[in-house]
Structures are given as structure tokens and as C-alpha cells.
């Protein structure tokens, strides 16, 4: 495990860096009413596994049943499409996205619910089981490239050539509105946690790919609990895009091998998430492939079976020095096992 203490905590990156990038939303009041329009939307459980990994109280937000899609990602794109539907703009539209799996499911489910169409670009690294699940809820699946980034470039071209709506869960210069709304949808998860906990945690571990979930939750938790919790962002060693960007004081593209933490294997950060996490996160850590793999049997024994991506926050808790009996830890189990 590698660790980097965030020198920008509380103030954000150097003046002028990411200046035109919006801050992540932190107010969930408008999110719940719109998500209620989506089929099968119900809060997910917050479970306790006290003593896990040498910590006193361990709270785990269990997203494995979210909206019947098996991942927190169900909250994002479906929320954006629900907003479009409320404004009369979803029916008949085609939404196109690149995905490592779960974001595509949310796009497809939202499109199906509101009379739209979904085209999802998958890289060759995404298992065919995900492709079949997407087709099962009406999406057209296109295989393109060896990496998520190559799939994203293909989705961007398709959106421009066909006048489709690009719905990404990442953001870059000139593309902020829809990913900002995707992250806003994730606030439903954070709000459920805040409502369920009678006092704030001492430590929060948030796994990150492009950073959307971590950025949204960190903003919400700071709004609710202030500076009290120590917020730690967890990335794969193979894809430390947020850590290295914060270290550099600007967005950077990282290089590395393909990670078994496939949904976190993103070499370039979302700019909105980066801006927020540079302000809100205390520390960034990376975990190795071996550390993630070693955690999976421990999670299964605790009734928390997931993937290396979904359990990365808990894997980091297992890999670090025990926090001790006074620690009150919050982690997110972000997806069901494959």
C-alpha cells in the first residue's frame, strides 16, 4: 500500500488550476424525488461488522442490491435520464456511453424506464457477462478498443456523428453538465448514510476510478459532518490517477497495466471529482492486485462478498495498520460479485 497525504486539503488545488470546473454538488434534497420515478428504487442497507480488520465499529453501505442492478452506479445515469424525462426530453432520445460495466447498466435501465434508447461502448476487457446483462435490458452493445479510454473516444465520436446524447460518468474540459448530474445522483447514497448514522465516523474509505462516487460522497459528508472524519481515497496501484493528479497539482494521465479492479482501472480522473477531492480528501492510498485479491475471501466470510473493485475500500482497511477499538469506520461495498 502506498499513501499520499493531501497538501491541498480544505482549499483545493493551486489558484487557476481547474478554475472553470464546477465543484461537486453536496445537497441531496432534489435527488430523492426524481429517483422515486425510477423502477425498484429503494434505500440500500447500512450494515455493521464491528471488529473487522482491527477497527472498533465498521459500517458498510451495501450497494449490491441497488435498484436491482447490483451497483451504486444505478443512481447516476438513471437519475440524469429521469431529470430529462421530467422535462419532457427523454422519450425517443438515444443515450450513448462508454462503460466498464455498471454505468452502462444505469444508462440502459434509465433509457428503458423512460422510453429512450441506449448504446453502450465496452472495451475488450469488460466481461461478456456484462454485455449480456446490458442487452437483457434493451441496450445495444458495441465493442471498441482494449481500454475504457478507447471506448470513451469511440462513444464520443458516435455521439457527434449520430446526434446522440453522450452520457458519461467522467468529466473533462468543456463537458461538465451531465457528469455533474451523474455525481448528484450519487448523493442519494450519501444521504442515506447520513440519515442512518447517529454520529459521524472517524474514518471514511472511498474507492475511486475516475472519482465520481468518491467526489460526490466526500462533498456530502463534509457538508454533513465537517472536518471531523478522516476521508481516504482508495485507488489501484495500476491506476492512481487521482493520487498522482493531486501530487502534481493538476490533472495528469497515468500509465499502468490492466488491473483486476476493473471498474476502478481508470488512468485519467474526472475533473469535477478531482477538484472536489483535492479539497475534501485527507489522504490517497493505492492497493496492489495482491492486496485486493487477498481481501476477497475475508469479505465473503463476513457476508460481504463482492468484486475487487466493489470491495476495494474494505481491502484497504485490511491492508493498513489496524485503526484500533476507538475507530468508527465507514466503507462502501459498491457492487455485487460477478
mmCIF file of C-alpha atoms in Angstrom:
data_model
loop_
_atom_site.group_PDB
_atom_site.id
_atom_site.type_symbol
_atom_site.label_atom_id
_atom_site.label_comp_id
_atom_site.label_asym_id
_atom_site.label_seq_id
_atom_site.Cartn_x
_atom_site.Cartn_y
_atom_site.Cartn_z
ATOM 1 C CA UNK A 1 0.000 0.000 0.000
ATOM 2 C CA UNK A 2 1.203 3.455 -0.933
ATOM 3 C CA UNK A 3 -0.097 6.568 0.866
ATOM 4 C CA UNK A 4 -0.041 10.267 -0.016
ATOM 5 C CA UNK A 5 -1.147 12.973 2.391
ATOM 6 C CA UNK A 6 -3.145 15.642 0.567
ATOM 7 C CA UNK A 7 -1.423 19.055 0.834
ATOM 8 C CA UNK A 8 -4.447 20.831 -0.688
ATOM 9 C CA UNK A 9 -6.945 19.635 1.931
ATOM 10 C CA UNK A 10 -9.525 22.297 2.767
ATOM 11 C CA UNK A 11 -8.576 24.710 -0.011
ATOM 12 C CA UNK A 12 -8.353 22.855 -3.312
ATOM 13 C CA UNK A 13 -5.648 22.939 -5.964
ATOM 14 C CA UNK A 14 -3.478 25.947 -6.727
ATOM 15 C CA UNK A 15 -5.290 29.099 -7.816
ATOM 16 C CA UNK A 16 -6.187 28.908 -11.503
ATOM 17 C CA UNK A 17 -5.984 25.101 -11.692
ATOM 18 C CA UNK A 18 -9.393 23.674 -12.685
ATOM 19 C CA UNK A 19 -10.795 27.186 -12.381
ATOM 20 C CA UNK A 20 -13.645 26.619 -14.858
ATOM 21 C CA UNK A 21 -14.565 23.225 -13.379
ATOM 22 C CA UNK A 22 -17.657 23.161 -11.137
ATOM 23 C CA UNK A 23 -17.477 21.898 -7.577
ATOM 24 C CA UNK A 24 -19.359 18.661 -6.893
ATOM 25 C CA UNK A 25 -22.909 19.057 -5.605
ATOM 26 C CA UNK A 26 -23.473 18.366 -1.905
ATOM 27 C CA UNK A 27 -27.237 18.874 -1.452
ATOM 28 C CA UNK A 28 -29.362 15.756 -1.961
ATOM 29 C CA UNK A 29 -32.780 17.332 -1.361
ATOM 30 C CA UNK A 30 -33.885 17.256 -5.007
ATOM 31 C CA UNK A 31 -32.413 13.848 -5.810
ATOM 32 C CA UNK A 32 -34.777 11.534 -3.960
ATOM 33 C CA UNK A 33 -37.987 12.769 -5.577
ATOM 34 C CA UNK A 34 -36.661 12.191 -9.080
ATOM 35 C CA UNK A 35 -35.135 8.810 -8.298
ATOM 36 C CA UNK A 36 -38.502 7.737 -6.931
ATOM 37 C CA UNK A 37 -39.691 7.820 -10.559
ATOM 38 C CA UNK A 38 -37.221 5.022 -11.376
ATOM 39 C CA UNK A 39 -38.434 1.408 -11.033
ATOM 40 C CA UNK A 40 -37.244 -0.516 -7.957
ATOM 41 C CA UNK A 41 -35.669 2.487 -6.250
ATOM 42 C CA UNK A 42 -35.325 1.834 -2.518
ATOM 43 C CA UNK A 43 -32.606 2.658 0.032
ATOM 44 C CA UNK A 44 -29.870 0.060 0.468
ATOM 45 C CA UNK A 45 -28.814 -1.224 3.899
ATOM 46 C CA UNK A 46 -26.064 0.078 6.151
ATOM 47 C CA UNK A 47 -24.662 -2.996 7.906
ATOM 48 C CA UNK A 48 -22.200 -3.335 10.795
ATOM 49 C CA UNK A 49 -19.212 -5.625 11.080
ATOM 50 C CA UNK A 50 -17.626 -4.455 14.324
ATOM 51 C CA UNK A 51 -14.037 -5.557 14.893
ATOM 52 C CA UNK A 52 -13.430 -6.127 11.179
ATOM 53 C CA UNK A 53 -9.763 -5.539 10.265
ATOM 54 C CA UNK A 54 -8.979 -4.422 13.809
ATOM 55 C CA UNK A 55 -11.347 -1.435 13.844
ATOM 56 C CA UNK A 56 -13.928 -0.849 16.567
ATOM 57 C CA UNK A 57 -17.134 -0.095 14.676
ATOM 58 C CA UNK A 58 -17.255 -0.752 10.917
ATOM 59 C CA UNK A 59 -20.261 0.416 8.921
ATOM 60 C CA UNK A 60 -20.648 -0.859 5.361
ATOM 61 C CA UNK A 61 -23.050 0.743 2.879
ATOM 62 C CA UNK A 62 -24.149 -2.302 0.913
ATOM 63 C CA UNK A 63 -24.938 -1.353 -2.708
ATOM 64 C CA UNK A 64 -25.191 -4.892 -4.034
ATOM 65 C CA UNK A 65 -28.973 -4.700 -4.450
ATOM 66 C CA UNK A 66 -29.296 -1.102 -5.669
ATOM 67 C CA UNK A 67 -32.337 -0.834 -7.980
ATOM 68 C CA UNK A 68 -31.941 -4.470 -8.987
ATOM 69 C CA UNK A 69 -28.770 -3.591 -10.935
ATOM 70 C CA UNK A 70 -26.201 -4.592 -8.329
ATOM 71 C CA UNK A 71 -24.210 -1.370 -8.070
ATOM 72 C CA UNK A 72 -24.264 2.217 -6.798
ATOM 73 C CA UNK A 73 -23.919 3.267 -10.442
ATOM 74 C CA UNK A 74 -27.658 2.721 -10.810
ATOM 75 C CA UNK A 75 -28.135 6.071 -9.066
ATOM 76 C CA UNK A 76 -26.213 8.157 -11.595
ATOM 77 C CA UNK A 77 -27.239 7.872 -15.226
ATOM 78 C CA UNK A 78 -30.790 6.794 -14.361
ATOM 79 C CA UNK A 79 -31.133 9.984 -12.324
ATOM 80 C CA UNK A 80 -29.961 12.104 -15.271
ATOM 81 C CA UNK A 81 -32.446 10.421 -17.610
ATOM 82 C CA UNK A 82 -35.204 10.838 -15.005
ATOM 83 C CA UNK A 83 -34.443 14.581 -14.968
ATOM 84 C CA UNK A 84 -34.679 14.674 -18.768
ATOM 85 C CA UNK A 85 -37.981 12.773 -18.601
ATOM 86 C CA UNK A 86 -39.404 15.222 -16.064
ATOM 87 C CA UNK A 87 -38.613 17.986 -18.567
ATOM 88 C CA UNK A 88 -40.129 16.014 -21.463
ATOM 89 C CA UNK A 89 -36.777 15.406 -23.157
ATOM 90 C CA UNK A 90 -36.068 11.679 -22.707
ATOM 91 C CA UNK A 91 -38.613 9.784 -24.819
ATOM 92 C CA UNK A 92 -37.221 8.854 -28.226
ATOM 93 C CA UNK A 93 -33.682 10.003 -27.417
ATOM 94 C CA UNK A 94 -30.620 7.829 -27.821
ATOM 95 C CA UNK A 95 -28.114 7.969 -24.959
ATOM 96 C CA UNK A 96 -24.605 6.730 -25.660
ATOM 97 C CA UNK A 97 -21.939 5.949 -23.091
ATOM 98 C CA UNK A 98 -18.684 4.124 -22.540
ATOM 99 C CA UNK A 99 -18.655 1.834 -19.552
ATOM 100 C CA UNK A 100 -16.635 -0.681 -17.614
ATOM 101 C CA UNK A 101 -19.984 -2.325 -16.888
ATOM 102 C CA UNK A 102 -22.102 -0.735 -14.171
ATOM 103 C CA UNK A 103 -22.524 2.786 -15.568
ATOM 104 C CA UNK A 104 -23.807 1.222 -18.763
ATOM 105 C CA UNK A 105 -26.422 -0.715 -16.796
ATOM 106 C CA UNK A 106 -27.713 2.529 -15.298
ATOM 107 C CA UNK A 107 -27.889 4.199 -18.722
ATOM 108 C CA UNK A 108 -29.707 1.194 -20.150
ATOM 109 C CA UNK A 109 -32.153 0.937 -17.236
ATOM 110 C CA UNK A 110 -32.914 4.666 -17.330
ATOM 111 C CA UNK A 111 -33.452 4.576 -21.079
ATOM 112 C CA UNK A 112 -35.774 1.586 -20.822
ATOM 113 C CA UNK A 113 -37.784 3.178 -17.990
ATOM 114 C CA UNK A 114 -38.376 6.456 -19.810
ATOM 115 C CA UNK A 115 -38.874 5.431 -23.442
ATOM 116 C CA UNK A 116 -35.359 6.170 -24.697
ATOM 117 C CA UNK A 117 -32.641 4.052 -26.323
ATOM 118 C CA UNK A 118 -29.158 3.187 -25.030
ATOM 119 C CA UNK A 119 -25.951 2.413 -26.936
ATOM 120 C CA UNK A 120 -23.097 1.271 -24.701
ATOM 121 C CA UNK A 121 -19.462 1.034 -25.778
ATOM 122 C CA UNK A 122 -17.432 -1.630 -23.964
ATOM 123 C CA UNK A 123 -13.725 -2.304 -24.228
ATOM 124 C CA UNK A 124 -12.467 -5.817 -24.842
ATOM 125 C CA UNK A 125 -11.535 -6.031 -21.143
ATOM 126 C CA UNK A 126 -15.175 -5.966 -19.963
ATOM 127 C CA UNK A 127 -16.568 -9.473 -19.372
ATOM 128 C CA UNK A 128 -19.196 -10.732 -21.795
ATOM 129 C CA UNK A 129 -21.489 -11.312 -18.809
ATOM 130 C CA UNK A 130 -21.844 -7.537 -18.518
ATOM 131 C CA UNK A 131 -22.581 -7.247 -22.217
ATOM 132 C CA UNK A 132 -25.337 -9.837 -21.901
ATOM 133 C CA UNK A 133 -26.863 -8.023 -18.933
ATOM 134 C CA UNK A 134 -26.906 -4.789 -20.956
ATOM 135 C CA UNK A 135 -28.591 -6.485 -23.900
ATOM 136 C CA UNK A 136 -31.093 -8.017 -21.498
ATOM 137 C CA UNK A 137 -32.408 -4.557 -20.594
ATOM 138 C CA UNK A 138 -32.581 -3.331 -24.140
ATOM 139 C CA UNK A 139 -29.191 -1.735 -24.766
ATOM 140 C CA UNK A 140 -27.226 -2.027 -27.978
ATOM 141 C CA UNK A 141 -23.651 -3.048 -27.126
ATOM 142 C CA UNK A 142 -20.635 -2.054 -29.222
ATOM 143 C CA UNK A 143 -17.186 -3.487 -28.534
ATOM 144 C CA UNK A 144 -14.405 -0.970 -29.132
ATOM 145 C CA UNK A 145 -10.757 -0.905 -28.085
ATOM 146 C CA UNK A 146 -8.654 -2.531 -25.399
ATOM 147 C CA UNK A 147 -9.247 0.053 -22.662
ATOM 148 C CA UNK A 148 -12.028 2.147 -21.167
ATOM 149 C CA UNK A 149 -10.414 5.282 -22.591
ATOM 150 C CA UNK A 150 -10.543 3.884 -26.153
ATOM 151 C CA UNK A 151 -14.193 3.009 -25.666
ATOM 152 C CA UNK A 152 -14.877 6.539 -24.454
ATOM 153 C CA UNK A 153 -13.320 8.080 -27.545
ATOM 154 C CA UNK A 154 -15.479 5.827 -29.714
ATOM 155 C CA UNK A 155 -18.630 6.822 -27.789
ATOM 156 C CA UNK A 156 -17.768 10.496 -28.235
ATOM 157 C CA UNK A 157 -17.399 10.021 -31.988
ATOM 158 C CA UNK A 158 -20.696 8.146 -32.187
ATOM 159 C CA UNK A 159 -22.499 10.902 -30.276
ATOM 160 C CA UNK A 160 -21.208 13.544 -32.661
ATOM 161 C CA UNK A 161 -21.850 11.562 -35.847
ATOM 162 C CA UNK A 162 -25.396 10.477 -34.907
ATOM 163 C CA UNK A 163 -26.611 13.454 -32.837
ATOM 164 C CA UNK A 164 -26.940 11.149 -29.806
ATOM 165 C CA UNK A 165 -26.712 12.331 -26.189
ATOM 166 C CA UNK A 166 -23.347 11.490 -24.634
ATOM 167 C CA UNK A 167 -23.897 10.448 -21.020
ATOM 168 C CA UNK A 168 -20.549 9.939 -19.326
ATOM 169 C CA UNK A 169 -19.774 9.477 -15.644
ATOM 170 C CA UNK A 170 -16.460 11.277 -16.179
ATOM 171 C CA UNK A 171 -15.850 14.943 -16.963
ATOM 172 C CA UNK A 172 -13.266 16.819 -18.986
ATOM 173 C CA UNK A 173 -12.724 20.336 -20.274
ATOM 174 C CA UNK A 174 -15.931 21.518 -21.930
ATOM 175 C CA UNK A 175 -18.009 18.543 -20.725
ATOM 176 C CA UNK A 176 -19.369 19.129 -17.236
ATOM 177 C CA UNK A 177 -23.161 19.319 -17.065
ATOM 178 C CA UNK A 178 -24.159 15.672 -17.397
ATOM 179 C CA UNK A 179 -21.331 14.161 -15.317
ATOM 180 C CA UNK A 180 -22.099 16.783 -12.640
ATOM 181 C CA UNK A 181 -25.686 15.490 -12.633
ATOM 182 C CA UNK A 182 -24.492 11.873 -12.543
ATOM 183 C CA UNK A 183 -22.493 12.687 -9.422
ATOM 184 C CA UNK A 184 -25.518 14.499 -7.998
ATOM 185 C CA UNK A 185 -27.449 11.235 -8.294
ATOM 186 C CA UNK A 186 -24.844 9.503 -6.112
ATOM 187 C CA UNK A 187 -25.760 11.897 -3.302
ATOM 188 C CA UNK A 188 -28.771 9.676 -2.603
ATOM 189 C CA UNK A 189 -26.346 7.050 -1.281
ATOM 190 C CA UNK A 190 -24.513 9.572 0.908
ATOM 191 C CA UNK A 191 -27.767 10.995 2.251
ATOM 192 C CA UNK A 192 -28.983 7.512 3.211
ATOM 193 C CA UNK A 193 -25.752 7.011 5.166
ATOM 194 C CA UNK A 194 -26.026 10.333 6.989
ATOM 195 C CA UNK A 195 -29.639 9.615 7.928
ATOM 196 C CA UNK A 196 -28.767 6.123 9.194
ATOM 197 C CA UNK A 197 -25.761 7.035 11.395
ATOM 198 C CA UNK A 198 -26.408 8.526 14.826
ATOM 199 C CA UNK A 199 -22.916 10.040 14.964
ATOM 200 C CA UNK A 200 -20.229 10.613 12.320
ATOM 201 C CA UNK A 201 -17.486 8.122 11.555
ATOM 202 C CA UNK A 202 -13.868 8.776 12.431
ATOM 203 C CA UNK A 203 -12.650 7.337 9.096
ATOM 204 C CA UNK A 204 -14.265 7.048 5.648
ATOM 205 C CA UNK A 205 -12.656 4.931 2.911
ATOM 206 C CA UNK A 206 -13.892 5.676 -0.616
ATOM 207 C CA UNK A 207 -12.718 3.657 -3.613
ATOM 208 C CA UNK A 208 -12.278 5.569 -6.856
ATOM 209 C CA UNK A 209 -11.946 5.040 -10.589
ATOM 210 C CA UNK A 210 -12.492 8.371 -12.350
ATOM 211 C CA UNK A 211 -13.629 9.558 -8.912
ATOM 212 C CA UNK A 212 -17.344 10.275 -9.310
ATOM 213 C CA UNK A 213 -18.580 8.285 -6.317
ATOM 214 C CA UNK A 214 -15.724 9.370 -4.067
ATOM 215 C CA UNK A 215 -16.059 13.027 -5.077
ATOM 216 C CA UNK A 216 -19.819 13.125 -4.554
ATOM 217 C CA UNK A 217 -19.730 11.309 -1.221
ATOM 218 C CA UNK A 218 -16.796 13.303 0.132
ATOM 219 C CA UNK A 219 -18.591 16.578 -0.653
ATOM 220 C CA UNK A 220 -21.785 15.344 1.011
ATOM 221 C CA UNK A 221 -20.015 14.001 4.082
ATOM 222 C CA UNK A 222 -18.051 17.230 4.569
ATOM 223 C CA UNK A 223 -21.326 19.179 4.314
ATOM 224 C CA UNK A 224 -22.925 16.921 6.933
ATOM 225 C CA UNK A 225 -20.022 16.248 9.286
ATOM 226 C CA UNK A 226 -17.453 18.961 8.635
ATOM 227 C CA UNK A 227 -13.766 18.250 9.160
ATOM 228 C CA UNK A 228 -14.263 15.502 11.750
ATOM 229 C CA UNK A 229 -13.975 12.322 9.612
ATOM 230 C CA UNK A 230 -10.666 11.418 8.003
ATOM 231 C CA UNK A 231 -11.540 10.764 4.348
ATOM 232 C CA UNK A 232 -9.250 8.348 2.494
ATOM 233 C CA UNK A 233 -9.496 7.771 -1.275
ATOM 234 C CA UNK A 234 -8.520 4.261 -2.437
ATOM 235 C CA UNK A 235 -7.208 3.508 -5.958
ATOM 236 C CA UNK A 236 -5.478 0.551 -7.642
ATOM 237 C CA UNK A 237 -1.698 0.687 -7.878
ATOM 238 C CA UNK A 238 -2.203 0.286 -11.631
ATOM 239 C CA UNK A 239 -4.398 3.395 -11.929
ATOM 240 C CA UNK A 240 -3.521 6.081 -9.360
ATOM 241 C CA UNK A 241 -4.949 8.930 -11.450
ATOM 242 C CA UNK A 242 -6.358 10.948 -8.548
ATOM 243 C CA UNK A 243 -3.358 10.481 -6.280
ATOM 244 C CA UNK A 244 -0.879 11.486 -8.973
ATOM 245 C CA UNK A 245 -3.015 14.423 -10.103
ATOM 246 C CA UNK A 246 -3.216 15.783 -6.555
ATOM 247 C CA UNK A 247 0.502 15.197 -6.144
ATOM 248 C CA UNK A 248 1.157 17.163 -9.356
ATOM 249 C CA UNK A 249 -1.352 19.899 -8.542
ATOM 250 C CA UNK A 250 -3.101 19.371 -11.892
ATOM 251 C CA UNK A 251 -4.886 16.641 -13.831
ATOM 252 C CA UNK A 252 -2.488 14.033 -15.212
ATOM 253 C CA UNK A 253 -2.893 10.842 -17.216
ATOM 254 C CA UNK A 254 -1.263 7.807 -15.611
ATOM 255 C CA UNK A 255 0.102 4.658 -17.191
ATOM 256 C CA UNK A 256 -0.011 1.111 -15.930
ATOM 257 C CA UNK A 257 -1.060 -2.470 -16.554
ATOM 258 C CA UNK A 258 -4.664 -3.631 -16.623
ATOM 259 C CA UNK A 259 -5.992 -4.044 -13.082
ATOM 260 C CA UNK A 260 -8.252 -6.794 -11.757
ATOM 261 C CA UNK A 261 -10.077 -3.910 -10.086
ATOM 262 C CA UNK A 262 -11.606 -3.294 -13.491
ATOM 263 C CA UNK A 263 -14.240 -0.719 -12.578
ATOM 264 C CA UNK A 264 -11.503 1.323 -10.860
ATOM 265 C CA UNK A 265 -8.964 0.882 -13.653
ATOM 266 C CA UNK A 266 -9.184 4.456 -14.974
ATOM 267 C CA UNK A 267 -5.978 6.206 -15.948
ATOM 268 C CA UNK A 268 -7.413 9.753 -16.142
ATOM 269 C CA UNK A 269 -9.508 11.475 -13.457
ATOM 270 C CA UNK A 270 -12.856 13.192 -13.827
ATOM 271 C CA UNK A 271 -12.092 16.893 -13.438
ATOM 272 C CA UNK A 272 -15.128 17.566 -11.241
ATOM 273 C CA UNK A 273 -14.173 14.726 -8.922
ATOM 274 C CA UNK A 274 -10.537 15.826 -8.862
ATOM 275 C CA UNK A 275 -11.482 19.389 -7.925
ATOM 276 C CA UNK A 276 -13.698 18.199 -5.095
ATOM 277 C CA UNK A 277 -11.374 15.540 -3.708
ATOM 278 C CA UNK A 278 -8.366 17.869 -3.696
ATOM 279 C CA UNK A 279 -10.396 19.960 -1.246
ATOM 280 C CA UNK A 280 -12.207 17.216 0.697
ATOM 281 C CA UNK A 281 -9.924 14.158 0.970
ATOM 282 C CA UNK A 282 -7.274 13.874 3.668
ATOM 283 C CA UNK A 283 -5.283 11.044 2.137
ATOM 284 C CA UNK A 284 -4.937 8.999 -1.046
ATOM 285 C CA UNK A 285 -3.823 5.366 -0.904
ATOM 286 C CA UNK A 286 -3.271 2.695 -3.514
ATOM 287 C CA UNK A 287 -3.671 -1.038 -3.060
ATOM 288 C CA UNK A 288 -1.927 -3.747 -5.012
ATOM 289 C CA UNK A 289 -3.525 -6.520 -7.001
ATOM 290 C CA UNK A 290 -2.406 -8.997 -4.325
ATOM 291 C CA UNK A 291 -3.918 -6.910 -1.516
ATOM 292 C CA UNK A 292 -7.240 -6.695 -3.326
ATOM 293 C CA UNK A 293 -7.274 -10.422 -4.110
ATOM 294 C CA UNK A 294 -6.352 -11.379 -0.543
ATOM 295 C CA UNK A 295 -9.283 -9.388 0.799
ATOM 296 C CA UNK A 296 -11.956 -11.206 -1.197
ATOM 297 C CA UNK A 297 -12.147 -14.388 0.954
ATOM 298 C CA UNK A 298 -12.201 -12.232 4.112
ATOM 299 C CA UNK A 299 -15.118 -10.220 2.750
ATOM 300 C CA UNK A 300 -17.008 -13.353 1.756
ATOM 301 C CA UNK A 301 -16.534 -14.816 5.251
ATOM 302 C CA UNK A 302 -18.014 -11.613 6.695
ATOM 303 C CA UNK A 303 -21.072 -11.815 4.427
ATOM 304 C CA UNK A 304 -19.715 -9.017 2.220
ATOM 305 C CA UNK A 305 -18.849 -10.875 -0.980
ATOM 306 C CA UNK A 306 -18.031 -8.512 -3.835
ATOM 307 C CA UNK A 307 -15.508 -7.942 -6.601
ATOM 308 C CA UNK A 308 -12.011 -6.484 -6.138
ATOM 309 C CA UNK A 309 -13.491 -3.185 -7.375
ATOM 310 C CA UNK A 310 -16.540 -3.261 -5.128
ATOM 311 C CA UNK A 311 -14.591 -4.229 -2.032
ATOM 312 C CA UNK A 312 -11.543 -2.021 -2.562
ATOM 313 C CA UNK A 313 -12.309 0.276 0.365
ATOM 314 C CA UNK A 314 -12.580 -2.680 2.732
ATOM 315 C CA UNK A 315 -9.467 -4.218 1.166
ATOM 316 C CA UNK A 316 -7.578 -1.031 2.023
ATOM 317 C CA UNK A 317 -8.857 -1.261 5.602
ATOM 318 C CA UNK A 318 -7.459 -4.797 5.770
ATOM 319 C CA UNK A 319 -4.113 -3.751 4.255
ATOM 320 C CA UNK A 320 -3.424 -0.783 6.540
ATOM 321 C CA UNK A 321 -2.281 -0.804 10.151
ATOM 322 C CA UNK A 322 -5.266 -1.607 12.406
ATOM 323 C CA UNK A 323 -7.106 1.570 13.377
ATOM 324 C CA UNK A 324 -7.950 0.261 16.828
ATOM 325 C CA UNK A 325 -11.036 -0.123 19.019
ATOM 326 C CA UNK A 326 -11.904 3.588 19.051
ATOM 327 C CA UNK A 327 -12.190 3.792 15.257
ATOM 328 C CA UNK A 328 -15.646 4.178 13.741
ATOM 329 C CA UNK A 329 -15.143 3.356 10.060
ATOM 330 C CA UNK A 330 -17.428 3.801 7.047
ATOM 331 C CA UNK A 331 -16.838 1.899 3.795
ATOM 332 C CA UNK A 332 -18.929 1.343 0.666
ATOM 333 C CA UNK A 333 -19.440 -2.121 -0.808
ATOM 334 C CA UNK A 334 -20.116 -0.722 -4.232
ATOM 335 C CA UNK A 335 -21.159 -3.758 -6.325
ATOM 336 C CA UNK A 336 -22.342 -7.344 -6.228
ATOM 337 C CA UNK A 337 -19.988 -10.230 -7.053
ATOM 338 C CA UNK A 338 -19.903 -11.289 -10.682
#
